[in-house]
Amino acid sequence: MRNITYYVATSIDGFIAGPKGEIGNFVGEGSGVDQYLKDLQQFDTVIMGRHTYEFGYRFGLKPGQTAYPHMEHYIFSNTLHLENPDPKVHVAKPQLEIVRQLKQAEGTDIYLCGGGQFAGWLLENELIDFLKIKLSPLVLGSGTRIFGNTKKEVITELIDSQVYDKGLQILNYRIRY
């Protein structure tokens, strides 16, 4: 069975974006970001919610394009409709059975990209196996929480951590349900 790894940038106070979706003060370059980009090459599948996919539009992503060309994309949404999407872009209804089928399919582990609300839904349903945090040395005070509004309590086990330049840390946890 494939694991789902939630690999996400967060502030010290647990926000993945500011109140208006801003991410400009997160560490955006350096050896830690290089490591993150290298780590992404290990995945052949990415899952995300509609808001995360559409967030890419701010950075030049066009509707229907792949955000990560080497990965199959599954965007979970009840409302997103894409005209002529890339063959690697699939829109799926947010149904647990679809996520479970992806976990059972052949391939590498699955990259869960962004999205506090979607990540919270997966956490509540015990479908995230690993949490990999790119911890930026900043406090945002408010914004999008790492797991949205979930109330699920879980225990994590720190597997490994690395400190990089500009104060960025990458922390790798196993989630215990």
PDB file of C-alpha atoms in Angstrom:
ATOM      1  CA  MET A   1       0.000   0.000   0.000  1.00  0.00           C
ATOM      2  CA  ARG A   2       1.218   3.486  -0.853  1.00  0.00           C
ATOM      3  CA  ASN A   3       1.626   6.075   1.870  1.00  0.00           C
ATOM      4  CA  ILE A   4       0.351   9.635   1.731  1.00  0.00           C
ATOM      5  CA  THR A   5       2.928  12.241   2.732  1.00  0.00           C
ATOM      6  CA  TYR A   6       1.720  15.738   3.544  1.00  0.00           C
ATOM      7  CA  TYR A   7       4.787  17.806   2.594  1.00  0.00           C
ATOM      8  CA  VAL A   8       4.019  21.410   3.427  1.00  0.00           C
ATOM      9  CA  ALA A   9       5.599  24.743   4.294  1.00  0.00           C
ATOM     10  CA  THR A  10       4.411  26.180   7.584  1.00  0.00           C
ATOM     11  CA  SER A  11       5.120  29.038   9.933  1.00  0.00           C
ATOM     12  CA  ILE A  12       6.177  28.402  13.513  1.00  0.00           C
ATOM     13  CA  ASP A  13       2.587  29.030  14.602  1.00  0.00           C
ATOM     14  CA  GLY A  14       1.141  26.440  12.187  1.00  0.00           C
ATOM     15  CA  PHE A  15      -0.093  28.473   9.224  1.00  0.00           C
ATOM     16  CA  ILE A  16       0.545  27.472   5.604  1.00  0.00           C
ATOM     17  CA  ALA A  17      -0.493  30.899   4.279  1.00  0.00           C
ATOM     18  CA  GLY A  18      -1.429  34.297   5.659  1.00  0.00           C
ATOM     19  CA  PRO A  19      -4.997  35.667   5.959  1.00  0.00           C
ATOM     20  CA  LYS A  20      -5.147  36.595   2.261  1.00  0.00           C
ATOM     21  CA  GLY A  21      -3.279  33.513   1.049  1.00  0.00           C
ATOM     22  CA  GLU A  22       0.084  35.260   1.115  1.00  0.00           C
ATOM     23  CA  ILE A  23       3.261  33.157   1.298  1.00  0.00           C
ATOM     24  CA  GLY A  24       5.875  35.808   0.482  1.00  0.00           C
ATOM     25  CA  ASN A  25       7.712  35.649   3.820  1.00  0.00           C
ATOM     26  CA  PHE A  26       8.262  31.890   3.756  1.00  0.00           C
ATOM     27  CA  VAL A  27      11.818  30.824   2.942  1.00  0.00           C
ATOM     28  CA  GLY A  28      11.691  30.563  -0.852  1.00  0.00           C
ATOM     29  CA  GLU A  29      15.258  29.772  -1.816  1.00  0.00           C
ATOM     30  CA  GLY A  30      18.381  28.099  -0.522  1.00  0.00           C
ATOM     31  CA  SER A  31      19.502  24.590   0.269  1.00  0.00           C
ATOM     32  CA  GLY A  32      16.291  23.613   2.097  1.00  0.00           C
ATOM     33  CA  VAL A  33      14.134  24.574  -0.866  1.00  0.00           C
ATOM     34  CA  ASP A  34      16.559  22.693  -3.131  1.00  0.00           C
ATOM     35  CA  GLN A  35      16.084  19.633  -0.899  1.00  0.00           C
ATOM     36  CA  TYR A  36      12.304  19.997  -1.103  1.00  0.00           C
ATOM     37  CA  LEU A  37      12.422  20.120  -4.914  1.00  0.00           C
ATOM     38  CA  LYS A  38      14.694  17.064  -4.940  1.00  0.00           C
ATOM     39  CA  ASP A  39      12.324  15.230  -2.577  1.00  0.00           C
ATOM     40  CA  LEU A  40       9.372  15.889  -4.890  1.00  0.00           C
ATOM     41  CA  GLN A  41      11.075  13.819  -7.593  1.00  0.00           C
ATOM     42  CA  GLN A  42      10.368  10.725  -5.464  1.00  0.00           C
ATOM     43  CA  PHE A  43       6.609  11.002  -6.015  1.00  0.00           C
ATOM     44  CA  ASP A  44       4.651   9.979  -9.114  1.00  0.00           C
ATOM     45  CA  THR A  45       1.250  11.111  -7.821  1.00  0.00           C
ATOM     46  CA  VAL A  46       0.025  14.329  -6.199  1.00  0.00           C
ATOM     47  CA  ILE A  47      -3.345  14.932  -4.543  1.00  0.00           C
ATOM     48  CA  MET A  48      -4.802  18.306  -3.600  1.00  0.00           C
ATOM     49  CA  GLY A  49      -8.006  20.227  -3.167  1.00  0.00           C
ATOM     50  CA  ARG A  50      -9.388  22.773  -5.603  1.00  0.00           C
ATOM     51  CA  HIS A  51      -8.143  25.799  -3.645  1.00  0.00           C
ATOM     52  CA  THR A  52      -4.558  24.528  -3.709  1.00  0.00           C
ATOM     53  CA  TYR A  53      -4.721  23.815  -7.433  1.00  0.00           C
ATOM     54  CA  GLU A  54      -6.207  27.228  -8.187  1.00  0.00           C
ATOM     55  CA  PHE A  55      -3.600  28.878  -5.932  1.00  0.00           C
ATOM     56  CA  GLY A  56      -1.106  27.907  -8.645  1.00  0.00           C
ATOM     57  CA  TYR A  57      -2.872  30.309 -11.033  1.00  0.00           C
ATOM     58  CA  ARG A  58      -1.194  33.162  -9.107  1.00  0.00           C
ATOM     59  CA  PHE A  59       2.157  31.807 -10.272  1.00  0.00           C
ATOM     60  CA  GLY A  60       1.337  31.211 -13.923  1.00  0.00           C
ATOM     61  CA  LEU A  61      -0.309  27.783 -13.817  1.00  0.00           C
ATOM     62  CA  LYS A  62      -3.065  27.587 -16.427  1.00  0.00           C
ATOM     63  CA  PRO A  63      -6.306  25.674 -15.776  1.00  0.00           C
ATOM     64  CA  GLY A  64      -5.792  22.051 -16.793  1.00  0.00           C
ATOM     65  CA  GLN A  65      -1.977  22.182 -16.652  1.00  0.00           C
ATOM     66  CA  THR A  66       0.146  20.005 -14.410  1.00  0.00           C
ATOM     67  CA  ALA A  67       1.816  21.754 -11.498  1.00  0.00           C
ATOM     68  CA  TYR A  68       4.395  18.933 -11.342  1.00  0.00           C
ATOM     69  CA  PRO A  69       4.936  17.562 -14.868  1.00  0.00           C
ATOM     70  CA  HIS A  70       6.298  14.173 -13.742  1.00  0.00           C
ATOM     71  CA  MET A  71       3.269  13.413 -11.514  1.00  0.00           C
ATOM     72  CA  GLU A  72      -0.304  12.266 -12.018  1.00  0.00           C
ATOM     73  CA  HIS A  73      -2.569  14.940 -10.480  1.00  0.00           C
ATOM     74  CA  TYR A  74      -5.791  14.236  -8.600  1.00  0.00           C
ATOM     75  CA  ILE A  75      -7.665  17.395  -7.702  1.00  0.00           C
ATOM     76  CA  PHE A  76     -10.539  16.776  -5.310  1.00  0.00           C
ATOM     77  CA  SER A  77     -13.479  19.103  -5.877  1.00  0.00           C
ATOM     78  CA  ASN A  78     -17.245  19.118  -6.279  1.00  0.00           C
ATOM     79  CA  THR A  79     -17.175  22.256  -8.427  1.00  0.00           C
ATOM     80  CA  LEU A  80     -13.971  22.400 -10.500  1.00  0.00           C
ATOM     81  CA  HIS A  81     -14.395  21.816 -14.222  1.00  0.00           C
ATOM     82  CA  LEU A  82     -11.387  21.986 -16.555  1.00  0.00           C
ATOM     83  CA  GLU A  83     -11.644  22.297 -20.327  1.00  0.00           C
ATOM     84  CA  ASN A  84      -9.162  19.995 -22.103  1.00  0.00           C
ATOM     85  CA  PRO A  85      -6.958  19.159 -19.103  1.00  0.00           C
ATOM     86  CA  ASP A  86      -3.557  17.568 -19.519  1.00  0.00           C
ATOM     87  CA  PRO A  87      -3.918  13.741 -19.541  1.00  0.00           C
ATOM     88  CA  LYS A  88      -2.145  13.693 -16.154  1.00  0.00           C
ATOM     89  CA  VAL A  89      -4.753  15.983 -14.541  1.00  0.00           C
ATOM     90  CA  HIS A  90      -7.815  14.294 -13.047  1.00  0.00           C
ATOM     91  CA  VAL A  91     -10.637  15.987 -11.155  1.00  0.00           C
ATOM     92  CA  ALA A  92     -12.334  13.713  -8.630  1.00  0.00           C
ATOM     93  CA  LYS A  93     -15.191  14.111  -6.190  1.00  0.00           C
ATOM     94  CA  PRO A  94     -13.973  14.311  -2.582  1.00  0.00           C
ATOM     95  CA  GLN A  95     -14.788  10.732  -1.674  1.00  0.00           C
ATOM     96  CA  LEU A  96     -12.737   8.648   0.743  1.00  0.00           C
ATOM     97  CA  GLU A  97     -13.033   5.580  -1.477  1.00  0.00           C
ATOM     98  CA  ILE A  98     -11.150   7.341  -4.294  1.00  0.00           C
ATOM     99  CA  VAL A  99      -8.294   8.213  -1.923  1.00  0.00           C
ATOM    100  CA  ARG A 100      -8.211   4.625  -0.658  1.00  0.00           C
ATOM    101  CA  GLN A 101      -8.098   3.337  -4.243  1.00  0.00           C
ATOM    102  CA  LEU A 102      -5.134   5.623  -4.987  1.00  0.00           C
ATOM    103  CA  LYS A 103      -3.346   4.251  -1.918  1.00  0.00           C
ATOM    104  CA  GLN A 104      -3.934   0.696  -3.203  1.00  0.00           C
ATOM    105  CA  ALA A 105      -2.750   1.444  -6.760  1.00  0.00           C
ATOM    106  CA  GLU A 106       0.739   0.714  -8.053  1.00  0.00           C
ATOM    107  CA  GLY A 107       3.307   3.476  -7.790  1.00  0.00           C
ATOM    108  CA  THR A 108       5.346   5.532  -5.376  1.00  0.00           C
ATOM    109  CA  ASP A 109       4.065   7.133  -2.226  1.00  0.00           C
ATOM    110  CA  ILE A 110       1.582   9.969  -2.770  1.00  0.00           C
ATOM    111  CA  TYR A 111       2.384  13.662  -2.273  1.00  0.00           C
ATOM    112  CA  LEU A 112      -0.361  15.623  -0.521  1.00  0.00           C
ATOM    113  CA  CYS A 113       0.148  19.202  -1.683  1.00  0.00           C
ATOM    114  CA  GLY A 114      -0.998  22.142   0.401  1.00  0.00           C
ATOM    115  CA  GLY A 115      -4.523  22.753   1.524  1.00  0.00           C
ATOM    116  CA  GLY A 116      -5.409  22.914   5.191  1.00  0.00           C
ATOM    117  CA  GLN A 117      -9.070  22.013   4.670  1.00  0.00           C
ATOM    118  CA  PHE A 118      -8.327  18.993   2.442  1.00  0.00           C
ATOM    119  CA  ALA A 119      -5.463  17.853   4.693  1.00  0.00           C
ATOM    120  CA  GLY A 120      -7.731  18.153   7.745  1.00  0.00           C
ATOM    121  CA  TRP A 121     -10.360  15.970   6.057  1.00  0.00           C
ATOM    122  CA  LEU A 122      -7.731  13.320   5.268  1.00  0.00           C
ATOM    123  CA  LEU A 123      -6.315  13.496   8.811  1.00  0.00           C
ATOM    124  CA  GLU A 124      -9.785  13.086  10.345  1.00  0.00           C
ATOM    125  CA  ASN A 125     -10.200   9.957   8.231  1.00  0.00           C
ATOM    126  CA  GLU A 126      -6.737   8.642   9.163  1.00  0.00           C
ATOM    127  CA  LEU A 127      -5.407   8.647   5.609  1.00  0.00           C
ATOM    128  CA  ILE A 128      -2.193  10.678   6.042  1.00  0.00           C
ATOM    129  CA  ASP A 129       0.788   8.490   6.905  1.00  0.00           C
ATOM    130  CA  PHE A 130       3.654  10.995   7.048  1.00  0.00           C
ATOM    131  CA  LEU A 131       3.938  14.714   7.704  1.00  0.00           C
ATOM    132  CA  LYS A 132       6.959  16.488   6.271  1.00  0.00           C
ATOM    133  CA  ILE A 133       7.142  20.109   7.379  1.00  0.00           C
ATOM    134  CA  LYS A 134       9.267  22.850   5.805  1.00  0.00           C
ATOM    135  CA  LEU A 135       9.328  25.035   8.896  1.00  0.00           C
ATOM    136  CA  SER A 136      10.022  28.686   8.083  1.00  0.00           C
ATOM    137  CA  PRO A 137      11.275  30.922  10.892  1.00  0.00           C
ATOM    138  CA  LEU A 138       8.291  33.272  10.962  1.00  0.00           C
ATOM    139  CA  VAL A 139       5.083  33.834  12.893  1.00  0.00           C
ATOM    140  CA  LEU A 140       2.025  34.716  10.797  1.00  0.00           C
ATOM    141  CA  GLY A 141      -0.545  35.100  13.577  1.00  0.00           C
ATOM    142  CA  SER A 142      -3.466  34.077  11.368  1.00  0.00           C
ATOM    143  CA  GLY A 143      -4.275  32.556   8.004  1.00  0.00           C
ATOM    144  CA  THR A 144      -4.735  29.031   6.689  1.00  0.00           C
ATOM    145  CA  ARG A 145      -4.018  26.428   9.371  1.00  0.00           C
ATOM    146  CA  ILE A 146      -1.970  23.372   8.459  1.00  0.00           C
ATOM    147  CA  PHE A 147      -4.966  21.068   9.059  1.00  0.00           C
ATOM    148  CA  GLY A 148      -7.778  23.560   8.569  1.00  0.00           C
ATOM    149  CA  ASN A 149     -10.364  23.414  11.344  1.00  0.00           C
ATOM    150  CA  THR A 150      -9.925  19.751  12.219  1.00  0.00           C
ATOM    151  CA  LYS A 151     -10.286  18.758  15.849  1.00  0.00           C
ATOM    152  CA  LYS A 152      -8.606  15.347  15.338  1.00  0.00           C
ATOM    153  CA  GLU A 153      -5.891  14.636  17.857  1.00  0.00           C
ATOM    154  CA  VAL A 154      -2.985  12.461  16.726  1.00  0.00           C
ATOM    155  CA  ILE A 155       0.439  11.525  17.975  1.00  0.00           C
ATOM    156  CA  THR A 156       3.423  11.984  15.682  1.00  0.00           C
ATOM    157  CA  GLU A 157       6.854  10.393  15.813  1.00  0.00           C
ATOM    158  CA  LEU A 158       9.794  12.496  14.658  1.00  0.00           C
ATOM    159  CA  ILE A 159      11.738  10.382  12.165  1.00  0.00           C
ATOM    160  CA  ASP A 160      14.299  12.904  11.069  1.00  0.00           C
ATOM    161  CA  SER A 161      15.071  16.609  10.991  1.00  0.00           C
ATOM    162  CA  GLN A 162      17.490  18.814   9.110  1.00  0.00           C
ATOM    163  CA  VAL A 163      18.429  22.464   9.505  1.00  0.00           C
ATOM    164  CA  TYR A 164      19.195  24.484   6.373  1.00  0.00           C
ATOM    165  CA  ASP A 165      20.330  27.988   5.595  1.00  0.00           C
ATOM    166  CA  LYS A 166      18.014  30.960   6.252  1.00  0.00           C
ATOM    167  CA  GLY A 167      16.676  29.141   9.320  1.00  0.00           C
ATOM    168  CA  LEU A 168      14.568  26.662   7.347  1.00  0.00           C
ATOM    169  CA  GLN A 169      14.079  23.241   8.905  1.00  0.00           C
ATOM    170  CA  ILE A 170      12.620  20.109   7.346  1.00  0.00           C
ATOM    171  CA  LEU A 171      10.963  17.882   9.927  1.00  0.00           C
ATOM    172  CA  ASN A 172       9.753  14.408   8.988  1.00  0.00           C
ATOM    173  CA  TYR A 173       7.072  12.751  11.157  1.00  0.00           C
ATOM    174  CA  ARG A 174       5.217   9.454  11.093  1.00  0.00           C
ATOM    175  CA  ILE A 175       1.585   9.883  12.103  1.00  0.00           C
ATOM    176  CA  ARG A 176       0.238   7.448  14.700  1.00  0.00           C
ATOM    177  CA  TYR A 177      -3.533   7.022  14.842  1.00  0.00           C
TER     178      TYR A 177
END
